C-alpha cells in the first residue's frame, strides 16, 4: 500500500505540475502577446492562413520564429490563444514574433495538399507555377518582413515530425533573412522513414491514413476526415495484432477502409522506389545551405529516426561551410519538447532527471538566441549525443565519431556472439517463418495505434523464445563496450521461398541481479531484461535495388546488406550484447508473403507461404567507423 500511495503521489505531482505550467504559460501569453490572423498570398495567388503572436512590449525589436504545419495552427480566432508558444516556454518568455502557418490545402489555407511536396530547384519569384515548400517559406518570410512592424530582420524556423519536414524543405534556396533552422524528428524520405522502412510498409500506421489522404473542399477550421477515421475507430480495438491478422492481406485494407484515400492509392500504386517517391525525398536538395541548422532527434523515435540522422549527414557532406549541428537524446518522437516532469524515461527505462530542461534551456534556447538575437555564442558542439547505456551526454566534433573504435559482431553455434573475432563461417542457422503466425513487434498487447513508440526499448525475451527467431549473445562482458556510429548488417541468407524480410535487432541484456528502477510505477523486474537498442527491417526484394526489386532463387545463398540507424550505447560490464534475427515483425511492419509477387499491396491470401530461412555464419554486423557513410545516404535505385 505504501508503494502504491507513493506511486500515486508521484504521478499526481507530475501531472498537476505540468497542468500548472500550462496554465501559467497560457496566462503569460494573453498578458504579453497580441494575436493577429492573416491570409498571406503566395506567388501563384494561393493564400495561406497564418497566425501571428506579437509581443506587446514595443520598446525593442524581435526576430520571427516560424512553424509551418499540416496539423492546424488552432485555435482559430484572434481572441483565442494557444496555451504555449514556440519550441519551449523559455523562448516564449524571451520574446519572439511567433508565426504559425497552415500549409497548402490544409485547414484554413487555400490550395491542394500534397504529401512531401516535391522540391523544385531554384527559387524564381517570377515563375508563378514553380511553387513548393521552399517557395512558400520564402514568400511567407518576404510578406512578414514587409507587413509586420517591430522585427529585427531575422527569421528562424522549427518543427517536429511533419512540421520538421517543412522546416527541412525550407532550407534549399532559402530567403536571405532566414538565419536559423531546427528540423526536429523530420521526415526525409517516405520510403525510408515514417510510412516505410526500407520499402516495407508500416501497417501499424494504417488507422491514421485518413489524416493524410483526403482533400478538403475549402478552408475549414474543423477536421474534414473524421467520417473516414470512423471506419477504423467506430469501435475500440484493444488488440492491434489480432485485428490486423484477421484483416488479412493489405488489399483487404484497400477494399474495406481506404478505397477513396488518395494517399493510400499512391502508396499501393508505387510499391517500389520509383520517380514518385524519389522526387519527394528532400535529401538530394539539401545543397549549399548557408545558415545555421540544428537537427534534433530521439534515439527511441519509432517514426523518424532516419530523417534527423541523414539530414544532418547530408548537409555536412554538401554544405561544409554551414554551421550544422546534431542533437540526439534518449527520447521518443518529439519527447524533448514536452514540459519537464522531473524524470526522463522511455518505456521501463529511466535515463535521468531534467534532460528536457537541459536541452530546452541550454541548447535550443541558446541556439536561437545567438543566431536570431545576437546573443553570446554558446559554442555548442558539432554533435551533442546521449549515450543510452551510460546515460550521459557526450560531445563530439564529428558524427559518426572518429574516436570510438568500430566493432564487428560475428555469429557462432549454440547462439554465440563474438566481438571482433570470427567464429564459424561454415555454420548455418535455420528457422521456419510463417506469415500466419508472425513475430509480434512488442511484448505487450497494444490497441490499434498510429505511433507504437514504447517498443523501441521494449523487453525482447518473449521474441527470443520463439523458434522462428535466431538469438546470439556474447559472454558476460568483463568491461564496458561502447558502440557508436553507423550499423551495417551484412547477411548471407537463403530460403525455400522467393522473398523474405529480415529484421535485425541489437539488444542490451541486463544481468540477473540488476536492480529495479525506483521510478518504475509498474515495478517491472529489470533482472535479465533484454532492452532493444536498435532495430531495422529490410525487404529482401530490394537487396540490389529499391527501384527494381527481384525475387530470390530458392536455396541459393545470397547477400542481403542493409543499414540500421546509428547508435551511441555503452554495454556495461556485467551485461551481454545480443543480436536477434527474424522475418516478421507484426503489425508494425506488414507481412511479406514470402512468395515473390510484383506488388505486395495486391497479394492474395494464397500468396502467403511458409519459408525455411537460413542465415550463414559468414554474416557480420559492422558498427562504427565510416564504412557506410556516403554509400546509403542516397538509397540504391
Coordinates of C-alpha atoms in Angstrom, one line a residue:
X1 CA 0.0 0.0 0.0
X2 CA 2.9 2.4 0.8
X3 CA 4.4 1.8 -2.6
X4 CA 1.0 2.4 -4.3
X5 CA 0.5 5.6 -2.4
X6 CA 4.0 6.8 -3.2
X7 CA 3.5 6.0 -6.9
X8 CA 0.1 7.8 -7.0
X9 CA 1.6 10.8 -5.2
X10 CA 4.4 11.0 -7.7
X11 CA 2.0 10.7 -10.6
X12 CA -0.2 13.4 -9.1
X13 CA 2.6 15.8 -8.7
X14 CA 3.9 15.2 -12.2
X15 CA 0.5 15.7 -13.8
X16 CA -0.5 18.7 -11.7
X17 CA 2.9 20.3 -12.2
X18 CA 2.5 20.0 -15.9
X19 CA -1.0 21.4 -15.8
X20 CA 0.1 24.4 -13.6
X21 CA 2.9 25.1 -16.1
X22 CA 0.4 25.1 -19.0
X23 CA -2.0 27.5 -17.1
X24 CA 1.0 29.8 -16.3
X25 CA 2.1 29.8 -19.9
X26 CA -1.5 30.5 -21.1
X27 CA -1.9 33.4 -18.8
X28 CA 1.6 34.8 -19.8
X29 CA 0.7 34.7 -23.5
X30 CA -2.5 36.6 -23.1
X31 CA -0.8 39.2 -20.9
X32 CA 2.3 39.7 -23.1
X33 CA 1.3 38.9 -26.7
X34 CA -1.2 40.2 -29.3
X35 CA -2.6 37.8 -31.9
X36 CA -3.5 38.5 -35.5
X37 CA -4.6 36.2 -38.3
X38 CA -3.9 36.9 -41.9
X39 CA -4.1 35.1 -45.3
X40 CA -0.6 35.5 -46.9
X41 CA -0.6 35.4 -50.7
X42 CA 1.9 33.1 -52.4
X43 CA 3.4 33.8 -55.8
X44 CA 0.7 31.8 -57.6
X45 CA -2.1 33.6 -55.8
X46 CA -2.9 30.9 -53.3
X47 CA -3.4 32.3 -49.8
X48 CA -2.0 30.5 -46.7
X49 CA -3.6 31.1 -43.3
X50 CA -1.2 32.4 -40.8
X51 CA -1.5 33.1 -37.0
X52 CA 1.0 35.7 -35.7
X53 CA 1.7 36.4 -32.0
X54 CA 3.5 39.7 -31.5
X55 CA 4.9 40.9 -28.1
X56 CA 3.0 43.8 -26.6
X57 CA 6.3 45.4 -25.5
X58 CA 7.2 47.7 -28.4
X59 CA 10.3 49.1 -26.8
X60 CA 12.5 46.7 -28.8
X61 CA 12.5 44.7 -31.9
X62 CA 12.1 40.9 -32.2
X63 CA 13.1 38.1 -34.6
X64 CA 10.4 35.9 -36.2
X65 CA 10.3 32.3 -35.2
X66 CA 8.0 30.3 -37.5
X67 CA 6.4 26.9 -37.8
X68 CA 4.6 25.6 -40.8
X69 CA 2.3 22.6 -40.3
X70 CA -0.3 20.3 -41.9
X71 CA -1.7 19.7 -38.4
X72 CA -3.6 23.0 -37.8
X73 CA -2.5 26.3 -36.2
X74 CA -5.6 26.2 -33.9
X75 CA -7.1 27.7 -32.0
X76 CA -8.7 29.9 -34.7
X77 CA -10.0 33.4 -33.9
X78 CA -7.9 36.4 -32.9
X79 CA -9.3 36.2 -29.3
X80 CA -8.4 32.6 -29.0
X81 CA -4.8 32.0 -27.9
X82 CA -2.5 28.9 -27.8
X83 CA -1.6 27.6 -24.4
X84 CA 2.1 27.7 -25.3
X85 CA 4.2 29.4 -27.9
X86 CA 7.4 28.3 -29.7
X87 CA 9.5 25.3 -29.0
X88 CA 9.6 25.9 -25.3
X89 CA 8.4 28.3 -22.6
X90 CA 12.0 29.7 -22.3
X91 CA 11.8 31.1 -25.8
X92 CA 8.3 32.3 -25.3
X93 CA 9.4 34.3 -22.3
X94 CA 12.5 35.6 -24.2
X95 CA 10.3 37.4 -26.7
X96 CA 9.9 36.5 -30.4
X97 CA 7.3 37.1 -33.0
X98 CA 5.8 33.6 -33.3
X99 CA 4.4 32.7 -36.7
X100 CA 2.2 29.6 -37.3
X101 CA 1.0 28.7 -40.8
X102 CA -1.3 26.1 -42.3
X103 CA 0.4 24.6 -45.4
X104 CA -1.3 24.4 -48.7
X105 CA -4.6 22.5 -48.8
X106 CA -4.8 22.1 -45.0
X107 CA -7.2 23.6 -42.6
X108 CA -7.7 27.3 -43.2
X109 CA -5.3 27.6 -46.1
X110 CA -6.2 27.5 -49.8
X111 CA -4.8 25.2 -52.4
X112 CA -4.3 21.5 -52.8
X113 CA -2.4 19.3 -50.3
X114 CA 0.5 17.2 -51.5
X115 CA 2.3 14.7 -49.2
X116 CA 6.0 15.6 -49.1
X117 CA 5.7 18.3 -51.8
X118 CA 8.5 17.7 -54.4
X119 CA 11.2 20.4 -54.4
X120 CA 11.7 22.5 -57.5
X121 CA 15.4 23.5 -57.7
X122 CA 16.0 27.3 -57.7
X123 CA 13.6 29.9 -56.5
X124 CA 12.4 32.1 -59.3
X125 CA 9.9 34.5 -57.7
X126 CA 8.7 35.4 -61.2
X127 CA 7.7 31.9 -62.0
X128 CA 4.2 31.7 -60.6
X129 CA 3.8 28.0 -61.4
X130 CA 7.1 26.9 -59.7
X131 CA 5.7 26.5 -56.1
X132 CA 6.9 24.2 -53.4
X133 CA 7.5 24.3 -49.7
X134 CA 10.8 26.3 -50.2
X135 CA 9.0 29.0 -52.3
X136 CA 6.1 29.1 -49.8
X137 CA 8.5 29.6 -46.9
X138 CA 10.3 32.3 -49.0
X139 CA 7.1 34.1 -49.9
X140 CA 5.9 34.0 -46.3
X141 CA 9.1 35.5 -44.9
X142 CA 9.0 38.2 -47.6
X143 CA 5.5 39.1 -46.6
X144 CA 6.3 39.2 -42.9
X145 CA 9.3 41.5 -43.4
X146 CA 7.2 43.9 -45.4
X147 CA 4.0 43.9 -43.3
X148 CA 4.8 43.2 -39.7
X149 CA 6.3 46.0 -37.6
X150 CA 8.8 45.7 -34.8
X151 CA 11.0 43.0 -36.3
X152 CA 14.8 42.9 -36.4
X153 CA 15.1 41.4 -39.9
X154 CA 16.0 37.9 -38.8
X155 CA 13.9 34.8 -39.1
X156 CA 14.1 31.3 -37.6
X157 CA 12.0 28.2 -38.1
X158 CA 11.4 24.9 -36.3
X159 CA 9.1 22.0 -36.5
X160 CA 8.7 18.4 -35.2
X161 CA 7.7 15.4 -37.3
X162 CA 5.8 16.5 -40.5
X163 CA 6.5 20.2 -39.5
X164 CA 10.1 19.0 -39.2
X165 CA 9.9 18.1 -42.9
X166 CA 8.5 21.6 -43.7
X167 CA 11.4 23.1 -41.8
X168 CA 13.9 21.0 -43.8
X169 CA 12.1 21.7 -47.1
X170 CA 12.6 25.4 -46.4
X171 CA 16.4 25.0 -46.3
X172 CA 17.1 24.9 -50.1
X173 CA 17.2 28.3 -51.9
X174 CA 16.3 30.0 -48.6
X175 CA 15.3 33.6 -48.1
X176 CA 18.4 35.7 -47.0
X177 CA 16.6 36.7 -43.8
X178 CA 16.4 33.0 -42.7
X179 CA 19.3 32.7 -40.2
X180 CA 18.5 29.6 -38.1
X181 CA 16.5 26.4 -38.7
X182 CA 15.8 23.4 -36.5
X183 CA 14.3 20.4 -38.2
X184 CA 13.2 18.1 -35.3
X185 CA 12.3 14.5 -35.9
X186 CA 12.0 15.5 -39.6
X187 CA 10.7 13.2 -42.3
X188 CA 13.4 13.0 -45.0
X189 CA 12.0 10.3 -47.4
X190 CA 8.7 8.5 -47.0
X191 CA 10.2 5.3 -48.5
X192 CA 12.7 5.0 -45.6
X193 CA 11.0 6.6 -42.6
X194 CA 7.6 7.1 -41.2
X195 CA 5.3 5.2 -43.5
X196 CA 8.0 2.8 -44.8
X197 CA 11.3 1.4 -43.6
X198 CA 13.5 0.2 -46.4
X199 CA 10.4 -0.1 -48.5
X200 CA 8.5 -2.2 -46.0
X201 CA 5.1 -0.7 -45.1
X202 CA 4.3 0.3 -41.5
X203 CA 0.9 -1.4 -41.2
X204 CA 0.6 -0.1 -37.7
X205 CA 0.0 3.4 -39.2
X206 CA -2.9 2.4 -41.3
X207 CA -5.6 3.7 -39.0
X208 CA -4.2 7.2 -39.3
X209 CA -4.0 7.2 -43.1
X210 CA -7.2 9.3 -43.5
X211 CA -5.5 12.3 -41.9
X212 CA -3.2 12.4 -44.9
X213 CA -5.3 11.2 -47.8
X214 CA -8.3 13.5 -48.3
X215 CA -8.5 17.0 -49.7
X216 CA -10.9 19.5 -48.1
X217 CA -13.4 21.5 -50.2
X218 CA -12.0 24.8 -49.0
X219 CA -10.6 26.5 -45.9
X220 CA -12.1 25.0 -42.7
X221 CA -11.4 25.1 -39.0
X222 CA -12.9 21.6 -38.5
X223 CA -11.3 18.2 -39.4
X224 CA -12.9 17.1 -42.7
X225 CA -11.7 13.5 -42.4
X226 CA -13.5 12.3 -39.3
X227 CA -16.0 10.1 -41.0
X228 CA -13.1 8.3 -42.7
X229 CA -11.3 7.8 -39.4
X230 CA -14.5 6.4 -38.0
X231 CA -14.2 3.4 -40.4
X232 CA -11.4 2.3 -38.1
X233 CA -12.4 3.9 -34.9
X234 CA -16.1 3.2 -34.7
X235 CA -15.4 0.6 -32.1
X236 CA -12.5 0.1 -29.7
X237 CA -9.8 -2.2 -30.9
X238 CA -7.9 -3.4 -27.9
X239 CA -5.6 -5.9 -29.7
X240 CA -4.0 -4.5 -32.8
X241 CA -2.1 -7.7 -33.6
X242 CA -5.3 -9.8 -33.7
X243 CA -7.2 -7.1 -35.6
X244 CA -4.6 -6.8 -38.3
X245 CA -4.0 -10.5 -38.6
X246 CA -7.7 -11.2 -39.1
X247 CA -7.8 -8.4 -41.6
X248 CA -5.7 -10.5 -43.9
X249 CA -3.7 -9.2 -46.9
X250 CA -3.2 -5.4 -47.5
X251 CA -5.6 -5.5 -50.4
X252 CA -8.4 -6.0 -47.8
X253 CA -7.5 -2.6 -46.3
X254 CA -7.9 -1.1 -49.7
X255 CA -11.3 -2.7 -50.2
X256 CA -12.7 -2.1 -46.7
X257 CA -11.2 1.1 -45.5
X258 CA -9.0 3.1 -47.9
X259 CA -10.8 2.7 -51.2
X260 CA -11.2 6.5 -51.7
X261 CA -8.0 7.7 -49.9
X262 CA -5.6 9.3 -52.5
X263 CA -2.5 8.8 -50.4
X264 CA -3.2 5.1 -49.8
X265 CA -3.8 4.8 -53.6
X266 CA -0.4 6.5 -54.2
X267 CA 1.3 4.1 -51.8
X268 CA -0.3 1.0 -53.3
X269 CA 0.3 2.1 -56.9
X270 CA 4.0 2.8 -56.2
X271 CA 5.4 -0.2 -54.2
X272 CA 8.9 0.4 -55.4
X273 CA 11.3 3.4 -55.1
X274 CA 10.2 4.9 -58.4
X275 CA 10.1 8.5 -59.6
X276 CA 7.0 9.2 -57.4
X277 CA 9.0 8.6 -54.2
X278 CA 12.3 9.8 -55.5
X279 CA 11.1 13.3 -56.2
X280 CA 9.5 13.6 -52.7
X281 CA 12.9 13.0 -51.0
X282 CA 14.3 16.2 -49.5
X283 CA 17.9 14.9 -49.1
X284 CA 19.0 15.4 -52.7
X285 CA 18.0 19.1 -52.5
X286 CA 20.0 20.0 -49.3
X287 CA 22.8 21.7 -51.2
X288 CA 24.7 24.9 -50.4
X289 CA 22.9 25.6 -47.1
X290 CA 24.2 28.9 -45.9
X291 CA 22.6 29.4 -42.5
X292 CA 22.7 27.7 -39.1
X293 CA 21.0 24.3 -38.8
X294 CA 20.4 22.3 -35.6
X295 CA 18.8 19.0 -36.4
X296 CA 17.2 17.2 -33.4
X297 CA 16.1 13.6 -32.9
X298 CA 15.4 10.9 -30.4
X299 CA 17.2 7.6 -30.2
X300 CA 13.8 5.9 -29.4
X301 CA 11.8 7.5 -32.2
X302 CA 9.8 4.8 -33.9
X303 CA 8.7 7.1 -36.7
X304 CA 11.5 9.4 -37.8
X305 CA 15.0 8.2 -36.8
X306 CA 16.2 8.0 -40.4
X307 CA 15.3 11.7 -41.0
X308 CA 17.4 13.6 -38.5
X309 CA 20.5 11.5 -38.9
X310 CA 20.5 11.7 -42.7
X311 CA 19.5 15.3 -42.9
X312 CA 22.4 16.2 -40.7
X313 CA 24.8 14.0 -42.6
X314 CA 23.7 15.3 -46.0
X315 CA 24.2 18.9 -45.0
X316 CA 27.5 18.0 -43.6
X317 CA 28.5 16.5 -46.9
X318 CA 27.1 19.0 -49.3
X319 CA 27.4 22.3 -47.3
X320 CA 30.7 22.1 -45.3
X321 CA 30.7 25.8 -44.6
X322 CA 27.3 25.7 -42.9
X323 CA 27.1 25.8 -39.1
X324 CA 25.5 22.3 -38.9
X325 CA 24.7 20.6 -35.6
X326 CA 23.1 17.4 -34.5
X327 CA 21.4 16.6 -31.2
X328 CA 20.2 13.1 -30.3
X329 CA 18.7 12.4 -26.9
X330 CA 17.1 9.5 -25.0
X331 CA 13.7 10.4 -26.4
X332 CA 10.7 9.1 -28.3
X333 CA 9.1 11.1 -31.1
X334 CA 9.1 14.8 -30.1
X335 CA 9.6 13.9 -26.4
X336 CA 12.2 16.7 -25.9
X337 CA 9.5 19.4 -26.5
X338 CA 7.3 18.4 -23.6
X339 CA 7.3 20.3 -20.3
X340 CA 9.8 18.8 -17.9
X341 CA 8.2 16.3 -15.4
X342 CA 11.4 15.7 -13.5
X343 CA 12.4 12.3 -14.9
X344 CA 13.1 11.2 -18.4
X345 CA 12.0 7.7 -19.2
X346 CA 11.2 5.6 -22.2
X347 CA 9.1 2.6 -21.5
X348 CA 10.5 0.9 -18.5
X349 CA 14.0 2.5 -18.8
X350 CA 15.0 5.5 -16.6
X351 CA 17.6 7.9 -18.2
X352 CA 17.9 10.8 -15.7
X353 CA 16.4 13.9 -14.4
X354 CA 15.7 17.2 -16.1
X355 CA 17.0 16.1 -19.5
X356 CA 14.3 18.0 -21.4
X357 CA 15.0 21.1 -19.3
X358 CA 18.7 20.9 -20.1
X359 CA 18.0 20.7 -23.8
X360 CA 15.4 23.4 -23.9
X361 CA 17.3 25.9 -21.8
X362 CA 20.9 25.2 -22.5
X363 CA 20.8 24.1 -26.2
X364 CA 17.7 25.1 -28.1
X365 CA 17.2 28.4 -26.4
X366 CA 20.9 29.4 -26.8
X367 CA 21.0 28.3 -30.4
X368 CA 18.1 30.6 -31.4
X369 CA 19.1 33.4 -29.1
X370 CA 22.6 33.5 -30.7
X371 CA 21.5 33.4 -34.3
X372 CA 18.4 35.5 -34.1
X373 CA 19.1 38.0 -31.3
X374 CA 22.8 38.3 -31.5
X375 CA 23.3 36.7 -28.1
X376 CA 26.6 35.3 -26.9
X377 CA 28.0 32.4 -28.9
X378 CA 27.1 29.3 -26.8
X379 CA 29.9 27.3 -28.6
X380 CA 27.7 24.3 -28.9
X381 CA 29.3 21.1 -30.0
X382 CA 29.0 19.7 -33.6
X383 CA 27.2 16.7 -32.2
X384 CA 25.6 16.5 -28.8
X385 CA 24.7 12.8 -28.4
X386 CA 23.2 10.9 -25.4
X387 CA 24.8 7.6 -24.5
X388 CA 21.7 5.5 -23.9
X389 CA 23.8 2.8 -22.0
X390 CA 25.9 5.0 -19.8
X391 CA 23.0 7.5 -19.5
X392 CA 25.1 10.7 -20.1
X393 CA 25.6 13.3 -22.7
X394 CA 28.7 13.2 -24.8
X395 CA 30.1 15.9 -27.2
X396 CA 31.8 15.1 -30.5
X397 CA 33.4 17.3 -33.1
X398 CA 32.1 15.0 -35.9
X399 CA 29.4 12.4 -36.4
X400 CA 29.9 9.5 -36.8
X401 CA 32.5 9.8 -34.2
X402 CA 36.1 9.2 -35.0
X403 CA 37.4 8.5 -31.5
X404 CA 35.3 5.3 -30.8
X405 CA 36.7 2.1 -32.2
X406 CA 34.5 0.3 -34.8
X407 CA 33.4 -3.2 -34.0
X408 CA 32.2 -6.3 -35.8
X409 CA 29.8 -8.9 -34.4
X410 CA 30.0 -12.5 -35.6
X411 CA 27.6 -15.4 -35.1
X412 CA 28.5 -18.9 -33.9
X413 CA 26.9 -22.2 -33.0
X414 CA 24.9 -22.6 -29.8
X415 CA 23.9 -18.9 -30.0
X416 CA 27.4 -17.5 -29.6
X417 CA 28.1 -13.8 -30.5
X418 CA 31.6 -12.6 -30.7
X419 CA 33.0 -9.1 -30.8
X420 CA 35.8 -8.7 -33.5
X421 CA 36.5 -12.4 -33.7
X422 CA 35.1 -14.6 -36.5
X423 CA 33.6 -17.8 -35.1
X424 CA 32.5 -20.3 -37.8
X425 CA 31.9 -19.1 -41.4
X426 CA 30.6 -22.6 -42.3
X427 CA 27.8 -22.5 -39.7
X428 CA 24.2 -22.4 -40.9
X429 CA 21.3 -21.2 -38.7
X430 CA 17.8 -22.0 -39.7
X431 CA 14.2 -21.1 -38.8
X432 CA 10.8 -21.5 -40.4
X433 CA 9.0 -18.2 -41.0
X434 CA 5.2 -18.4 -41.1
X435 CA 3.3 -15.3 -42.1
X436 CA 0.2 -16.8 -40.5
X437 CA 2.0 -16.7 -37.1
X438 CA 4.1 -13.6 -37.3
X439 CA 6.5 -12.4 -34.6
X440 CA 4.9 -9.6 -32.6
X441 CA 6.9 -6.4 -32.5
X442 CA 6.1 -5.7 -28.8
X443 CA 5.9 -7.9 -25.7
X444 CA 2.7 -6.1 -24.8
X445 CA -0.8 -6.3 -26.2
X446 CA -1.5 -2.9 -27.7
X447 CA -4.6 -1.3 -29.1
X448 CA -4.8 -0.2 -32.7
X449 CA -2.4 2.8 -32.6
X450 CA -0.7 5.1 -35.0
X451 CA 2.6 5.5 -33.2
X452 CA 3.7 2.4 -31.4
X453 CA 6.5 4.1 -29.6
X454 CA 7.4 2.2 -26.4
X455 CA 8.6 -0.9 -28.3
X456 CA 11.8 0.9 -29.1
X457 CA 13.3 0.0 -25.7
X458 CA 11.0 -3.0 -25.0
X459 CA 12.0 -6.3 -23.5
X460 CA 12.9 -8.9 -26.2
X461 CA 12.8 -12.1 -24.1
X462 CA 9.4 -13.1 -25.5
X463 CA 10.6 -12.8 -29.1
X464 CA 13.8 -14.7 -28.3
X465 CA 11.9 -17.7 -27.0
X466 CA 10.2 -18.3 -30.4
X467 CA 11.6 -20.9 -32.7
X468 CA 11.4 -18.5 -35.7
X469 CA 13.8 -16.0 -34.1
X470 CA 17.6 -16.5 -34.2
X471 CA 19.3 -15.3 -31.0
X472 CA 23.0 -14.8 -30.5
X473 CA 24.7 -13.3 -27.4
X474 CA 28.1 -12.7 -26.0
X475 CA 29.5 -14.0 -22.8
X476 CA 29.1 -11.6 -19.8
X477 CA 31.2 -8.5 -20.6
X478 CA 34.2 -8.0 -18.4
X479 CA 34.5 -4.3 -19.2
X480 CA 32.3 -1.6 -20.7
X481 CA 31.9 -1.8 -24.5
X482 CA 30.8 1.4 -26.3
X483 CA 29.3 1.0 -29.8
X484 CA 28.8 4.2 -31.7
X485 CA 28.0 5.4 -35.2
X486 CA 26.5 3.6 -38.2
X487 CA 25.4 0.0 -38.3
X488 CA 25.6 -2.2 -41.4
X489 CA 24.0 -5.7 -41.4
X490 CA 25.8 -7.9 -43.9
X491 CA 23.8 -11.1 -44.1
X492 CA 24.3 -14.2 -46.2
X493 CA 21.0 -15.9 -46.5
X494 CA 19.0 -18.5 -48.4
X495 CA 15.3 -19.5 -48.3
X496 CA 12.9 -22.1 -49.7
X497 CA 10.6 -19.3 -50.9
X498 CA 11.3 -16.4 -53.3
X499 CA 11.1 -13.4 -51.0
X500 CA 11.5 -12.5 -47.3
X501 CA 12.0 -9.7 -44.9
X502 CA 14.9 -9.6 -42.5
X503 CA 14.7 -7.9 -39.1
X504 CA 18.0 -7.4 -37.2
X505 CA 17.9 -6.2 -33.6
X506 CA 20.7 -5.1 -31.3
X507 CA 19.9 -5.8 -27.7
X508 CA 21.4 -5.0 -24.2
X509 CA 20.9 -7.9 -21.9
X510 CA 20.8 -6.9 -18.2
X511 CA 22.4 -9.0 -15.5
X512 CA 20.0 -11.1 -13.5
X513 CA 20.7 -9.1 -10.3
X514 CA 20.1 -5.7 -12.0
X515 CA 18.1 -3.6 -9.5
X516 CA 14.7 -2.3 -10.4
X517 CA 14.3 1.4 -11.1
X518 CA 12.8 3.5 -8.3
X519 CA 10.7 5.5 -10.8
X520 CA 9.1 2.4 -12.3
X521 CA 5.3 2.6 -11.4
X522 CA 4.7 -0.9 -12.9
X523 CA 7.5 -2.4 -10.8
X524 CA 8.9 -4.2 -13.9
X525 CA 11.6 -6.7 -13.0
X526 CA 14.8 -5.5 -14.6
X527 CA 16.9 -8.5 -13.8
X528 CA 17.6 -10.3 -17.1
X529 CA 15.8 -7.5 -19.1
X530 CA 16.6 -7.6 -22.8
X531 CA 16.4 -4.0 -23.9
X532 CA 16.0 -3.2 -27.5
X533 CA 18.8 -0.7 -28.5
X534 CA 18.5 -0.6 -32.3
X535 CA 16.5 -2.5 -34.9
X536 CA 15.5 -2.3 -38.6
X537 CA 13.8 -4.2 -41.3
X538 CA 14.9 -4.9 -44.8
X539 CA 12.5 -6.1 -47.5
X540 CA 14.7 -8.7 -49.2
X541 CA 13.4 -8.0 -52.7
X542 CA 15.2 -4.6 -52.6
X543 CA 18.6 -6.0 -51.7
X544 CA 20.1 -4.9 -55.0
X545 CA 17.8 -2.0 -55.9
X546 CA 15.0 -0.2 -54.3
X547 CA 13.7 0.8 -57.7
X548 CA 13.9 -2.6 -59.4
X549 CA 13.0 -5.4 -56.9
X550 CA 13.8 -9.0 -57.8
X551 CA 12.9 -12.5 -56.3
X552 CA 15.4 -14.8 -54.6
X553 CA 16.4 -18.0 -56.2
X554 CA 15.2 -20.8 -53.8
X555 CA 18.0 -22.3 -51.7
X556 CA 20.7 -20.1 -53.2
X557 CA 23.0 -18.3 -50.7
X558 CA 22.5 -14.6 -51.3
X559 CA 23.9 -11.4 -49.8
X560 CA 21.4 -9.0 -48.1
X561 CA 23.2 -5.9 -46.9
X562 CA 21.3 -3.0 -45.2
X563 CA 21.8 -0.2 -42.9
X564 CA 20.3 0.1 -39.4
X565 CA 20.2 3.6 -38.0
X566 CA 23.0 4.9 -35.8
X567 CA 23.5 4.4 -32.1
X568 CA 25.6 5.6 -29.1
X569 CA 25.3 2.9 -26.4
X570 CA 27.6 1.6 -23.8
X571 CA 27.0 -2.0 -22.9
X572 CA 28.2 -2.1 -19.3
X573 CA 30.4 -4.5 -17.5
X574 CA 28.3 -7.5 -16.4
X575 CA 25.8 -7.1 -19.3
X576 CA 25.7 -9.1 -22.6
X577 CA 25.3 -8.0 -26.2
X578 CA 22.6 -9.8 -28.1
X579 CA 21.6 -10.0 -31.8
X580 CA 18.2 -11.3 -32.9
X581 CA 17.2 -12.0 -36.5
X582 CA 13.8 -12.9 -37.8
X583 CA 11.5 -12.3 -40.8
X584 CA 8.2 -11.0 -39.4
X585 CA 7.6 -8.0 -37.1
X586 CA 3.8 -7.6 -36.9
X587 CA 1.8 -5.4 -37.1
X588 CA 4.5 -2.7 -37.0
X589 CA 5.6 -4.0 -40.5
X590 CA 3.2 -5.6 -43.0
X591 CA 3.8 -9.3 -43.7
X592 CA 5.9 -10.3 -46.7
X593 CA 4.0 -13.2 -48.5
X594 CA 7.4 -14.9 -48.9
X595 CA 6.4 -15.9 -52.4
X596 CA 7.5 -13.1 -54.7
X597 CA 4.7 -11.1 -56.1
X598 CA 5.1 -7.9 -58.1
X599 CA 3.0 -5.8 -55.7
X600 CA 2.5 -6.9 -52.1
X601 CA -0.4 -4.5 -51.7
X602 CA -2.2 -6.7 -54.2
X603 CA -1.2 -10.1 -52.8
X604 CA -3.9 -12.6 -52.1
X605 CA -4.2 -15.0 -49.1
X606 CA -2.9 -17.9 -51.1
X607 CA 0.3 -16.0 -51.9
X608 CA 1.4 -16.2 -48.2
X609 CA 3.6 -19.2 -47.6
X610 CA 5.9 -20.7 -45.0
X611 CA 9.6 -20.5 -45.8
X612 CA 12.6 -22.0 -44.3
X613 CA 15.1 -19.2 -43.8
X614 CA 18.9 -19.9 -43.4
X615 CA 21.4 -17.4 -42.2
X616 CA 25.1 -18.3 -42.7
X617 CA 28.0 -17.9 -40.3
X618 CA 29.8 -15.6 -42.8
X619 CA 27.3 -12.9 -41.9
X620 CA 28.5 -10.0 -39.9
X621 CA 27.2 -6.8 -38.2
X622 CA 29.5 -3.9 -38.6
X623 CA 29.2 -1.0 -36.2
X624 CA 31.1 2.3 -36.2
X625 CA 33.7 3.9 -38.5
X626 CA 32.6 5.4 -41.7
X627 CA 32.1 2.3 -43.8
X628 CA 28.6 3.2 -44.8
X629 CA 28.8 6.9 -44.9
X630 CA 28.1 8.1 -48.5
X631 CA 27.0 4.7 -49.7
X632 CA 23.4 4.6 -48.5
X633 CA 22.7 8.2 -47.7
X634 CA 21.1 8.3 -51.1
X635 CA 19.5 4.8 -51.5
X636 CA 20.3 2.5 -54.3
X637 CA 17.8 2.7 -57.1

